[in-house]
Amino acid sequence: MIEKDKRYYLDLGKVCNMARVKVNGIDKGVLWTAPWQIDITELIREEENTIEIEVANLWINRLIGDENEPWDGVADGKWPEWLINGTERPTRRYTFTTHRFYKKDDRLYESGLLGPVMIKTLKK
């Protein structure tokens, strides 16, 4: 039950590094600094509500993760044939680099929505 004498805040807890928030289909924008809270009072309904939180992984984590796949980049100073010919990539890598900057066992950085996520209230 929504109480009219209160304001409602979505608290994302800990976020590394940013999060886009939608409440009932309405974009509330991007949170990119602490505190990871946003006022949702005007958007919530008595009936069912939908909250969407979109986060992205850090690029360094993606590069490290791709090291679990075989290398399909530049070798001996030559561009890979799949890239030159515009054909399907032979591995499941997401990234393309001309050099191997990381190893598959390198430390991953905290990234994404770490939480805890909760709705907090505050008297008006």
CSV table of C-alpha atoms in Angstrom, one decimal:
chain,number,residue,atom,x,y,z
A,1,MET,CA,0.0,0.0,0.0
A,2,ILE,CA,1.4,3.4,-1.0
A,3,GLU,CA,1.3,5.9,1.8
A,4,LYS,CA,0.7,9.5,0.7
A,5,ASP,CA,2.8,11.0,3.6
A,6,LYS,CA,6.0,9.2,2.4
A,7,ARG,CA,8.5,9.4,-0.4
A,8,TYR,CA,9.8,6.2,-2.0
A,9,TYR,CA,13.4,5.7,-3.0
A,10,LEU,CA,15.0,2.9,-5.0
A,11,ASP,CA,18.3,2.2,-3.4
A,12,LEU,CA,20.7,0.1,-5.5
A,13,GLY,CA,23.2,-0.5,-2.7
A,14,LYS,CA,26.6,-0.7,-4.5
A,15,VAL,CA,27.0,-0.1,-8.2
A,16,CYS,CA,30.2,-0.4,-10.2
A,17,ASN,CA,30.2,1.9,-12.3
A,18,MET,CA,26.8,3.1,-13.5
A,19,ALA,CA,23.2,2.0,-13.8
A,20,ARG,CA,20.2,3.1,-15.9
A,21,VAL,CA,16.9,2.8,-14.1
A,22,LYS,CA,13.4,2.5,-15.5
A,23,VAL,CA,10.3,2.3,-13.4
A,24,ASN,CA,7.0,1.2,-15.0
A,25,GLY,CA,8.6,1.9,-18.4
A,26,ILE,CA,9.7,5.4,-17.6
A,27,ASP,CA,13.4,6.1,-17.9
A,28,LYS,CA,14.7,7.8,-14.7
A,29,GLY,CA,18.2,8.2,-16.2
A,30,VAL,CA,21.6,7.0,-15.3
A,31,LEU,CA,23.0,6.8,-11.7
A,32,TRP,CA,26.8,7.2,-11.9
A,33,THR,CA,27.7,8.4,-8.4
A,34,ALA,CA,26.9,7.4,-4.8
A,35,PRO,CA,24.5,7.4,-3.2
A,36,TRP,CA,22.9,5.0,-5.7
A,37,GLN,CA,19.4,6.1,-4.9
A,38,ILE,CA,16.6,7.6,-7.0
A,39,ASP,CA,13.2,9.0,-6.0
A,40,ILE,CA,10.4,6.9,-7.5
A,41,THR,CA,7.5,8.3,-5.5
A,42,GLU,CA,5.7,9.7,-8.6
A,43,LEU,CA,6.1,6.5,-10.6
A,44,ILE,CA,5.0,3.7,-8.4
A,45,ARG,CA,1.5,2.3,-8.5
A,46,GLU,CA,-0.8,0.5,-6.0
A,47,GLU,CA,-0.9,-2.5,-8.4
A,48,GLU,CA,2.1,-4.3,-9.9
A,49,ASN,CA,5.3,-2.3,-10.6
A,50,THR,CA,8.1,-3.1,-12.9
A,51,ILE,CA,11.7,-1.9,-12.2
A,52,GLU,CA,14.4,-2.4,-14.8
A,53,ILE,CA,18.1,-1.8,-14.0
A,54,GLU,CA,20.6,-1.9,-16.8
A,55,VAL,CA,24.3,-2.1,-16.0
A,56,ALA,CA,27.4,-2.8,-18.1
A,57,ASN,CA,30.5,-4.8,-17.5
A,58,LEU,CA,33.8,-3.1,-17.4
A,59,TRP,CA,35.7,-3.4,-20.7
A,60,ILE,CA,38.8,-4.7,-18.9
A,61,ASN,CA,36.7,-7.6,-17.6
A,62,ARG,CA,35.5,-8.4,-21.1
A,63,LEU,CA,39.0,-8.5,-22.4
A,64,ILE,CA,40.1,-10.8,-19.6
A,65,GLY,CA,37.1,-13.1,-20.2
A,66,ASP,CA,37.9,-13.3,-23.9
A,67,GLU,CA,41.3,-14.7,-23.0
A,68,ASN,CA,39.4,-18.0,-22.2
A,69,GLU,CA,38.9,-18.3,-26.0
A,70,PRO,CA,41.6,-19.0,-28.5
A,71,TRP,CA,43.5,-16.0,-29.9
A,72,ASP,CA,42.1,-14.9,-33.3
A,73,GLY,CA,43.8,-11.5,-33.6
A,74,VAL,CA,46.9,-10.1,-35.2
A,75,ALA,CA,49.6,-12.8,-35.6
A,76,ASP,CA,53.1,-12.2,-36.9
A,77,GLY,CA,52.1,-8.7,-37.9
A,78,LYS,CA,49.3,-9.9,-40.1
A,79,TRP,CA,45.6,-9.1,-39.7
A,80,PRO,CA,43.4,-12.3,-39.4
A,81,GLU,CA,41.8,-13.6,-42.5
A,82,TRP,CA,38.3,-13.7,-41.0
A,83,LEU,CA,38.6,-9.9,-40.4
A,84,ILE,CA,40.0,-9.1,-43.9
A,85,ASN,CA,37.4,-11.2,-45.7
A,86,GLY,CA,34.5,-10.2,-43.5
A,87,THR,CA,33.7,-13.8,-42.6
A,88,GLU,CA,32.5,-15.3,-39.4
A,89,ARG,CA,34.9,-15.2,-36.5
A,90,PRO,CA,36.3,-18.6,-35.7
A,91,THR,CA,36.1,-18.1,-31.9
A,92,ARG,CA,33.5,-16.8,-29.4
A,93,ARG,CA,35.5,-13.7,-28.5
A,94,TYR,CA,33.5,-10.5,-28.2
A,95,THR,CA,36.4,-8.1,-28.4
A,96,PHE,CA,39.1,-7.5,-31.0
A,97,THR,CA,42.5,-6.1,-30.1
A,98,THR,CA,45.9,-6.1,-31.9
A,99,HIS,CA,47.7,-7.2,-28.8
A,100,ARG,CA,47.1,-9.4,-25.8
A,101,PHE,CA,47.0,-7.1,-22.8
A,102,TYR,CA,45.6,-9.5,-20.2
A,103,LYS,CA,45.7,-13.2,-19.2
A,104,LYS,CA,42.7,-15.3,-18.5
A,105,ASP,CA,43.7,-15.6,-14.8
A,106,ASP,CA,44.1,-11.8,-14.3
A,107,ARG,CA,42.0,-10.3,-11.5
A,108,LEU,CA,38.5,-9.2,-12.5
A,109,TYR,CA,37.3,-5.8,-11.3
A,110,GLU,CA,34.1,-5.3,-9.4
A,111,SER,CA,31.5,-4.4,-12.0
A,112,GLY,CA,27.7,-4.2,-12.3
A,113,LEU,CA,25.0,-4.1,-9.7
A,114,LEU,CA,26.3,-5.5,-6.4
A,115,GLY,CA,23.4,-4.4,-4.2
A,116,PRO,CA,21.6,-5.0,-2.0
A,117,VAL,CA,18.7,-3.4,-3.9
A,118,MET,CA,15.8,-2.2,-1.7
A,119,ILE,CA,13.0,0.4,-1.6
A,120,LYS,CA,13.3,2.8,1.2
A,121,THR,CA,10.7,5.3,2.5
A,122,LEU,CA,11.0,8.7,4.1
A,123,LYS,CA,8.3,10.8,5.7
A,124,LYS,CA,7.5,13.9,3.7
